[in-house]
PDB file of C-alpha atoms in Angstrom:
ATOM      1  CA  MET A   1       0.089  -0.381  -0.089  1.00 34.00           C
ATOM      2  CA  ALA A   2       1.479   3.410  -0.928  1.00 44.00           C
ATOM      3  CA  ASP A   3       1.990   5.922   1.814  1.00 58.00           C
ATOM      4  CA  PRO A   4      -0.286   8.939   2.160  1.00 73.00           C
ATOM      5  CA  THR A   5       0.575  12.055   0.425  1.00 88.00           C
ATOM      6  CA  ASP A   6       2.403  14.404   3.016  1.00 94.00           C
ATOM      7  CA  TRP A   7       0.433  17.419   3.223  1.00 97.00           C
ATOM      8  CA  ARG A   8       2.156  18.706   6.215  1.00 96.00           C
ATOM      9  CA  ARG A   9       4.043  21.662   4.448  1.00 97.00           C
ATOM     10  CA  PHE A  10       0.724  22.863   2.720  1.00 98.00           C
ATOM     11  CA  VAL A  11      -2.128  24.671   3.628  1.00 98.00           C
ATOM     12  CA  LEU A  12      -5.042  25.832   2.004  1.00 98.00           C
ATOM     13  CA  LEU A  13      -6.776  29.501   2.281  1.00 98.00           C
ATOM     14  CA  LEU A  14     -10.796  29.382   1.459  1.00 98.00           C
ATOM     15  CA  ILE A  15     -10.975  33.033   1.154  1.00 98.00           C
ATOM     16  CA  ASP A  16     -14.204  35.030   1.142  1.00 98.00           C
ATOM     17  CA  VAL A  17     -16.706  32.219   0.306  1.00 98.00           C
ATOM     18  CA  GLN A  18     -19.515  34.942   1.724  1.00 98.00           C
ATOM     19  CA  ARG A  19     -23.008  36.285   0.415  1.00 98.00           C
ATOM     20  CA  ASP A  20     -22.106  39.502  -0.825  1.00 98.00           C
ATOM     21  CA  PHE A  21     -19.393  37.888  -2.913  1.00 98.00           C
ATOM     22  CA  TRP A  22     -21.674  35.553  -4.399  1.00 98.00           C
ATOM     23  CA  PRO A  23     -24.355  37.880  -6.842  1.00 97.00           C
ATOM     24  CA  GLU A  24     -26.942  35.892  -8.805  1.00 97.00           C
ATOM     25  CA  GLU A  25     -25.050  36.175 -12.203  1.00 97.00           C
ATOM     26  CA  MET A  26     -21.733  34.720 -10.833  1.00 98.00           C
ATOM     27  CA  ALA A  27     -23.986  31.487  -9.765  1.00 97.00           C
ATOM     28  CA  ARG A  28     -25.262  31.420 -13.070  1.00 98.00           C
ATOM     29  CA  ALA A  29     -21.804  31.084 -14.398  1.00 98.00           C
ATOM     30  CA  PHE A  30     -20.095  29.322 -11.800  1.00 98.00           C
ATOM     31  CA  PRO A  31     -23.077  26.634 -11.082  1.00 98.00           C
ATOM     32  CA  ASP A  32     -20.678  23.719  -9.789  1.00 98.00           C
ATOM     33  CA  PHE A  33     -18.880  26.358  -7.097  1.00 98.00           C
ATOM     34  CA  PRO A  34     -20.564  25.483  -4.125  1.00 98.00           C
ATOM     35  CA  SER A  35     -20.082  21.391  -5.026  1.00 98.00           C
ATOM     36  CA  ARG A  36     -16.140  21.697  -5.622  1.00 98.00           C
ATOM     37  CA  ILE A  37     -15.952  23.745  -2.735  1.00 98.00           C
ATOM     38  CA  GLU A  38     -17.631  20.830  -0.572  1.00 98.00           C
ATOM     39  CA  SER A  39     -15.195  18.459  -2.691  1.00 98.00           C
ATOM     40  CA  LEU A  40     -12.453  20.461  -1.554  1.00 98.00           C
ATOM     41  CA  LEU A  41     -12.706  20.659   1.934  1.00 98.00           C
ATOM     42  CA  ASP A  42     -13.603  17.117   1.732  1.00 98.00           C
ATOM     43  CA  TYR A  43     -10.210  16.357   0.240  1.00 97.00           C
ATOM     44  CA  CYS A  44      -8.419  18.656   2.474  1.00 98.00           C
ATOM     45  CA  ARG A  45      -9.949  17.211   5.475  1.00 98.00           C
ATOM     46  CA  SER A  46      -9.389  13.328   4.532  1.00 97.00           C
ATOM     47  CA  ALA A  47      -6.069  14.018   3.468  1.00 97.00           C
ATOM     48  CA  ASP A  48      -4.906  16.238   6.551  1.00 96.00           C
ATOM     49  CA  LEU A  49      -4.359  19.214   4.759  1.00 97.00           C
ATOM     50  CA  ASP A  50      -4.761  21.954   7.117  1.00 98.00           C
ATOM     51  CA  ILE A  51      -7.588  24.353   6.529  1.00 98.00           C
ATOM     52  CA  VAL A  52      -7.726  28.066   7.107  1.00 98.00           C
ATOM     53  CA  HIS A  53     -10.698  30.107   6.728  1.00 98.00           C
ATOM     54  CA  VAL A  54     -10.691  33.987   5.985  1.00 98.00           C
ATOM     55  CA  ARG A  55     -13.370  36.177   5.476  1.00 98.00           C
ATOM     56  CA  ALA A  56     -13.984  40.158   4.734  1.00 98.00           C
ATOM     57  CA  GLU A  57     -15.818  41.678   7.737  1.00 97.00           C
ATOM     58  CA  PHE A  58     -15.854  45.504   8.493  1.00 97.00           C
ATOM     59  CA  GLU A  59     -17.305  47.331  11.520  1.00 97.00           C
ATOM     60  CA  PRO A  60     -20.807  49.489  10.864  1.00 96.00           C
ATOM     61  CA  ASP A  61     -19.453  52.346  11.677  1.00 95.00           C
ATOM     62  CA  GLY A  62     -16.428  52.396   9.187  1.00 94.00           C
ATOM     63  CA  VAL A  63     -13.602  52.855  11.219  1.00 95.00           C
ATOM     64  CA  ASP A  64     -12.332  49.894   9.431  1.00 95.00           C
ATOM     65  CA  TRP A  65     -13.071  50.754   5.776  1.00 96.00           C
ATOM     66  CA  MET A  66     -10.577  50.884   3.104  1.00 96.00           C
ATOM     67  CA  ALA A  67     -10.206  54.614   1.865  1.00 96.00           C
ATOM     68  CA  PRO A  68     -12.669  54.050  -1.753  1.00 95.00           C
ATOM     69  CA  TYR A  69     -15.469  52.540   0.589  1.00 96.00           C
ATOM     70  CA  ARG A  70     -15.302  54.754   2.867  1.00 95.00           C
ATOM     71  CA  VAL A  71     -15.456  57.427   0.343  1.00 96.00           C
ATOM     72  CA  LYS A  72     -18.220  55.666  -1.176  1.00 95.00           C
ATOM     73  CA  GLY A  73     -19.962  55.168   1.769  1.00 95.00           C
ATOM     74  CA  GLU A  74     -20.547  51.640   1.562  1.00 95.00           C
ATOM     75  CA  THR A  75     -18.538  47.895   1.691  1.00 97.00           C
ATOM     76  CA  PRO A  76     -19.262  44.694   1.554  1.00 97.00           C
ATOM     77  CA  CYS A  77     -19.623  42.073   4.524  1.00 98.00           C
ATOM     78  CA  VAL A  78     -20.489  44.593   7.179  1.00 97.00           C
ATOM     79  CA  ARG A  79     -20.808  42.638  10.195  1.00 97.00           C
ATOM     80  CA  GLY A  80     -24.412  41.698  11.481  1.00 96.00           C
ATOM     81  CA  THR A  81     -25.451  41.734   7.823  1.00 97.00           C
ATOM     82  CA  SER A  82     -26.605  38.443   6.201  1.00 97.00           C
ATOM     83  CA  GLY A  83     -24.159  39.745   3.112  1.00 97.00           C
ATOM     84  CA  ALA A  84     -21.214  38.646   5.612  1.00 98.00           C
ATOM     85  CA  GLY A  85     -22.794  35.260   6.101  1.00 98.00           C
ATOM     86  CA  VAL A  86     -20.707  32.525   4.710  1.00 98.00           C
ATOM     87  CA  LEU A  87     -22.150  30.232   2.139  1.00 98.00           C
ATOM     88  CA  PRO A  88     -23.059  27.004   3.323  1.00 98.00           C
ATOM     89  CA  CYS A  89     -20.480  25.051   1.219  1.00 98.00           C
ATOM     90  CA  ALA A  90     -17.679  26.766   2.953  1.00 98.00           C
ATOM     91  CA  ALA A  91     -18.840  26.126   6.790  1.00 98.00           C
ATOM     92  CA  GLU A  92     -15.814  25.707   9.144  1.00 98.00           C
ATOM     93  CA  LEU A  93     -15.911  22.429  11.006  1.00 97.00           C
ATOM     94  CA  PRO A  94     -14.378  22.435  14.911  1.00 96.00           C
ATOM     95  CA  GLY A  95     -10.897  23.202  15.062  1.00 96.00           C
ATOM     96  CA  GLU A  96     -10.617  24.994  11.538  1.00 98.00           C
ATOM     97  CA  PRO A  97      -9.703  28.607  12.329  1.00 98.00           C
ATOM     98  CA  VAL A  98     -11.272  31.511  11.117  1.00 98.00           C
ATOM     99  CA  PHE A  99      -9.418  34.739  10.110  1.00 98.00           C
ATOM    100  CA  ARG A 100     -11.285  38.033   9.342  1.00 97.00           C
ATOM    101  CA  LYS A 101      -9.528  40.651   7.608  1.00 97.00           C
ATOM    102  CA  GLN A 102     -10.365  44.106   6.256  1.00 97.00           C
ATOM    103  CA  SER A 103      -8.339  44.104   2.755  1.00 97.00           C
ATOM    104  CA  PHE A 104      -8.163  42.564  -0.621  1.00 98.00           C
ATOM    105  CA  ASP A 105      -4.607  40.933   0.414  1.00 98.00           C
ATOM    106  CA  ALA A 106      -5.700  38.396   3.412  1.00 98.00           C
ATOM    107  CA  LEU A 107      -1.722  38.163   4.642  1.00 97.00           C
ATOM    108  CA  LEU A 108      -2.184  42.004   5.388  1.00 97.00           C
ATOM    109  CA  GLN A 109      -3.711  40.294   8.629  1.00 95.00           C
ATOM    110  CA  LYS A 110      -0.782  40.047  10.813  1.00 95.00           C
ATOM    111  CA  ASP A 111      -2.576  37.214  12.990  1.00 96.00           C
ATOM    112  CA  LEU A 112      -2.873  35.009   9.570  1.00 97.00           C
ATOM    113  CA  LEU A 113       0.763  35.598   8.638  1.00 96.00           C
ATOM    114  CA  THR A 114       1.778  34.784  11.979  1.00 97.00           C
ATOM    115  CA  HIS A 115      -0.084  32.042  12.525  1.00 97.00           C
ATOM    116  CA  LEU A 116       1.147  30.589   9.114  1.00 97.00           C
ATOM    117  CA  GLN A 117       4.748  30.914   9.920  1.00 95.00           C
ATOM    118  CA  GLN A 118       4.653  29.526  13.402  1.00 96.00           C
ATOM    119  CA  ALA A 119       2.565  26.402  11.835  1.00 96.00           C
ATOM    120  CA  THR A 120       5.658  26.113   9.460  1.00 96.00           C
ATOM    121  CA  LYS A 121       3.911  26.216   6.250  1.00 97.00           C
ATOM    122  CA  SER A 122       5.564  26.745   2.848  1.00 97.00           C
ATOM    123  CA  PHE A 123       3.038  26.155   0.039  1.00 98.00           C
ATOM    124  CA  ILE A 124      -0.141  28.117  -0.178  1.00 98.00           C
ATOM    125  CA  LEU A 125      -2.989  26.726  -1.658  1.00 98.00           C
ATOM    126  CA  VAL A 126      -5.883  29.724  -2.468  1.00 98.00           C
ATOM    127  CA  ALA A 127      -9.277  29.205  -3.276  1.00 98.00           C
ATOM    128  CA  GLY A 128     -12.680  31.131  -2.947  1.00 98.00           C
ATOM    129  CA  LEU A 129     -14.118  34.513  -4.222  1.00 98.00           C
ATOM    130  CA  GLU A 130     -13.261  36.595  -6.048  1.00 98.00           C
ATOM    131  CA  THR A 131     -10.581  35.206  -8.610  1.00 98.00           C
ATOM    132  CA  SER A 132      -9.293  38.835  -9.658  1.00 98.00           C
ATOM    133  CA  VAL A 133      -9.142  40.519  -6.045  1.00 98.00           C
ATOM    134  CA  CYS A 134      -8.883  38.688  -3.184  1.00 98.00           C
ATOM    135  CA  VAL A 135      -7.734  35.086  -4.527  1.00 98.00           C
ATOM    136  CA  LEU A 136      -5.304  36.721  -6.608  1.00 98.00           C
ATOM    137  CA  LEU A 137      -3.824  39.445  -4.603  1.00 98.00           C
ATOM    138  CA  THR A 138      -3.573  36.865  -1.748  1.00 98.00           C
ATOM    139  CA  ALA A 139      -1.643  34.546  -4.073  1.00 98.00           C
ATOM    140  CA  VAL A 140       1.027  37.098  -5.236  1.00 98.00           C
ATOM    141  CA  SER A 141       1.369  38.328  -1.756  1.00 98.00           C
ATOM    142  CA  ALA A 142       2.385  35.202  -0.440  1.00 98.00           C
ATOM    143  CA  VAL A 143       4.598  34.850  -3.266  1.00 97.00           C
ATOM    144  CA  GLN A 144       6.346  37.981  -2.459  1.00 97.00           C
ATOM    145  CA  ARG A 145       6.659  36.973   1.334  1.00 96.00           C
ATOM    146  CA  GLY A 146       8.479  33.970   0.760  1.00 95.00           C
ATOM    147  CA  PHE A 147       5.903  31.069   0.231  1.00 97.00           C
ATOM    148  CA  LEU A 148       5.312  28.792  -2.958  1.00 97.00           C
ATOM    149  CA  ALA A 149       1.448  29.194  -3.994  1.00 98.00           C
ATOM    150  CA  ALA A 150      -0.971  27.735  -6.134  1.00 98.00           C
ATOM    151  CA  VAL A 151      -4.923  28.710  -7.085  1.00 98.00           C
ATOM    152  CA  VAL A 152      -7.239  25.981  -7.239  1.00 98.00           C
ATOM    153  CA  GLU A 153      -8.622  27.380 -10.499  1.00 98.00           C
ATOM    154  CA  ASP A 154     -11.872  25.343 -10.250  1.00 98.00           C
ATOM    155  CA  CYS A 155     -12.865  26.275  -6.817  1.00 98.00           C
ATOM    156  CA  CYS A 156     -12.907  29.731  -7.673  1.00 98.00           C
ATOM    157  CA  ALA A 157     -15.188  32.099  -9.309  1.00 98.00           C
ATOM    158  CA  ASP A 158     -15.878  35.537 -10.120  1.00 98.00           C
ATOM    159  CA  ASP A 159     -16.841  37.468 -13.338  1.00 97.00           C
ATOM    160  CA  PRO A 160     -15.951  34.705 -16.312  1.00 98.00           C
ATOM    161  CA  ALA A 161     -13.666  37.226 -18.157  1.00 98.00           C
ATOM    162  CA  LYS A 162     -12.010  38.367 -15.078  1.00 98.00           C
ATOM    163  CA  HIS A 163     -11.570  35.029 -13.689  1.00 98.00           C
ATOM    164  CA  ALA A 164      -9.885  33.784 -16.885  1.00 98.00           C
ATOM    165  CA  ALA A 165      -7.468  37.074 -17.186  1.00 97.00           C
ATOM    166  CA  ALA A 166      -6.518  36.452 -13.509  1.00 97.00           C
ATOM    167  CA  LEU A 167      -5.554  33.022 -13.832  1.00 97.00           C
ATOM    168  CA  ALA A 168      -4.106  33.407 -17.391  1.00 97.00           C
ATOM    169  CA  HIS A 169      -1.576  36.425 -16.692  1.00 97.00           C
ATOM    170  CA  TYR A 170       0.584  35.501 -13.531  1.00 96.00           C
ATOM    171  CA  PRO A 171       2.446  31.990 -14.572  1.00 96.00           C
ATOM    172  CA  PHE A 172       5.717  33.830 -13.166  1.00 96.00           C
ATOM    173  CA  ALA A 173       4.214  34.154  -9.585  1.00 96.00           C
ATOM    174  CA  PHE A 174       1.775  31.121  -9.038  1.00 97.00           C
ATOM    175  CA  ASP A 175       0.887  27.679 -10.215  1.00 98.00           C
ATOM    176  CA  ARG A 176      -2.694  26.635 -11.255  1.00 98.00           C
ATOM    177  CA  THR A 177      -4.532  23.232 -10.163  1.00 98.00           C
ATOM    178  CA  SER A 178      -7.627  21.947 -10.000  1.00 98.00           C
ATOM    179  CA  LEU A 179      -9.262  19.454  -7.807  1.00 97.00           C
ATOM    180  CA  ASP A 180      -8.523  16.539  -9.955  1.00 96.00           C
ATOM    181  CA  ARG A 181      -4.772  17.450 -10.266  1.00 97.00           C
ATOM    182  CA  LEU A 182      -4.185  18.094  -6.468  1.00 97.00           C
ATOM    183  CA  GLU A 183      -2.546  14.315  -5.899  1.00 94.00           C
ATOM    184  CA  THR A 184      -0.510  14.419  -9.150  1.00 95.00           C
ATOM    185  CA  ASP A 185       0.688  18.137  -8.637  1.00 97.00           C
ATOM    186  CA  HIS A 186       1.802  17.483  -4.933  1.00 97.00           C
ATOM    187  CA  ASP A 187       4.763  15.351  -5.830  1.00 94.00           C
ATOM    188  CA  ARG A 188       5.696  18.179  -8.602  1.00 96.00           C
ATOM    189  CA  TRP A 189       5.190  21.042  -5.663  1.00 97.00           C
ATOM    190  CA  THR A 190       7.130  18.453  -3.255  1.00 96.00           C
ATOM    191  CA  THR A 191       9.995  18.800  -5.632  1.00 95.00           C
ATOM    192  CA  MET A 192      10.153  22.424  -5.822  1.00 95.00           C
ATOM    193  CA  LEU A 193       9.889  23.121  -2.011  1.00 95.00           C
ATOM    194  CA  ASN A 194      13.084  20.784  -1.351  1.00 93.00           C
ATOM    195  CA  ALA A 195      14.747  22.680  -4.046  1.00 93.00           C
ATOM    196  CA  LEU A 196      13.685  26.252  -1.953  1.00 89.00           C
ATOM    197  CA  HIS A 197      14.707  24.566   1.041  1.00 85.00           C
ATOM    198  CA  ARG A 198      18.086  23.343  -0.537  1.00 82.00           C
ATOM    199  CA  SER A 199      18.609  26.899  -1.619  1.00 81.00           C
ATOM    200  CA  GLY A 200      18.305  28.276   2.108  1.00 74.00           C
ATOM    201  CA  GLY A 201      14.463  29.527   1.573  1.00 65.00           C
TER     202      GLY A 201
END
């Protein structure tokens, strides 16, 4: 019997799977997104691949809103509103950490970055909403902070054109994978991690 795949150096960041980022037109364009998120979480849980849930949440009084939203006078995912609620497909299980963010780049949240560093994670898988905004900016930020990263492309959604462009234009920064390629990509990623370690990274 083959040894189970070792995912100890990896972590999944599941980004912003919340009602304000899941409008009807996106649901029509990506009808399989909820079931794929469920399958991704099932796989990670069965494979002992750590999951971290990251969600936008802003105070109603605007004190922590990003500047453009303060100017407009509105922001998504205000605490206590239905739009900040998580989609059922992405609900955490006991023991799975949930981090709140007030930025496009999840790694600007120091507590999240500290968590990943203390857990000795080296490779970040990113999935969720929206591909061209928080998924993209978190994946690129991860690479700039010394991690390797890959976007699970069939577990993301956005405006279809923006989704395709975000995935196509950054091969120099992050890898692309999908649910059915996780197992086979793991070996290649492990080789990359070993080379990074030998180089002193």
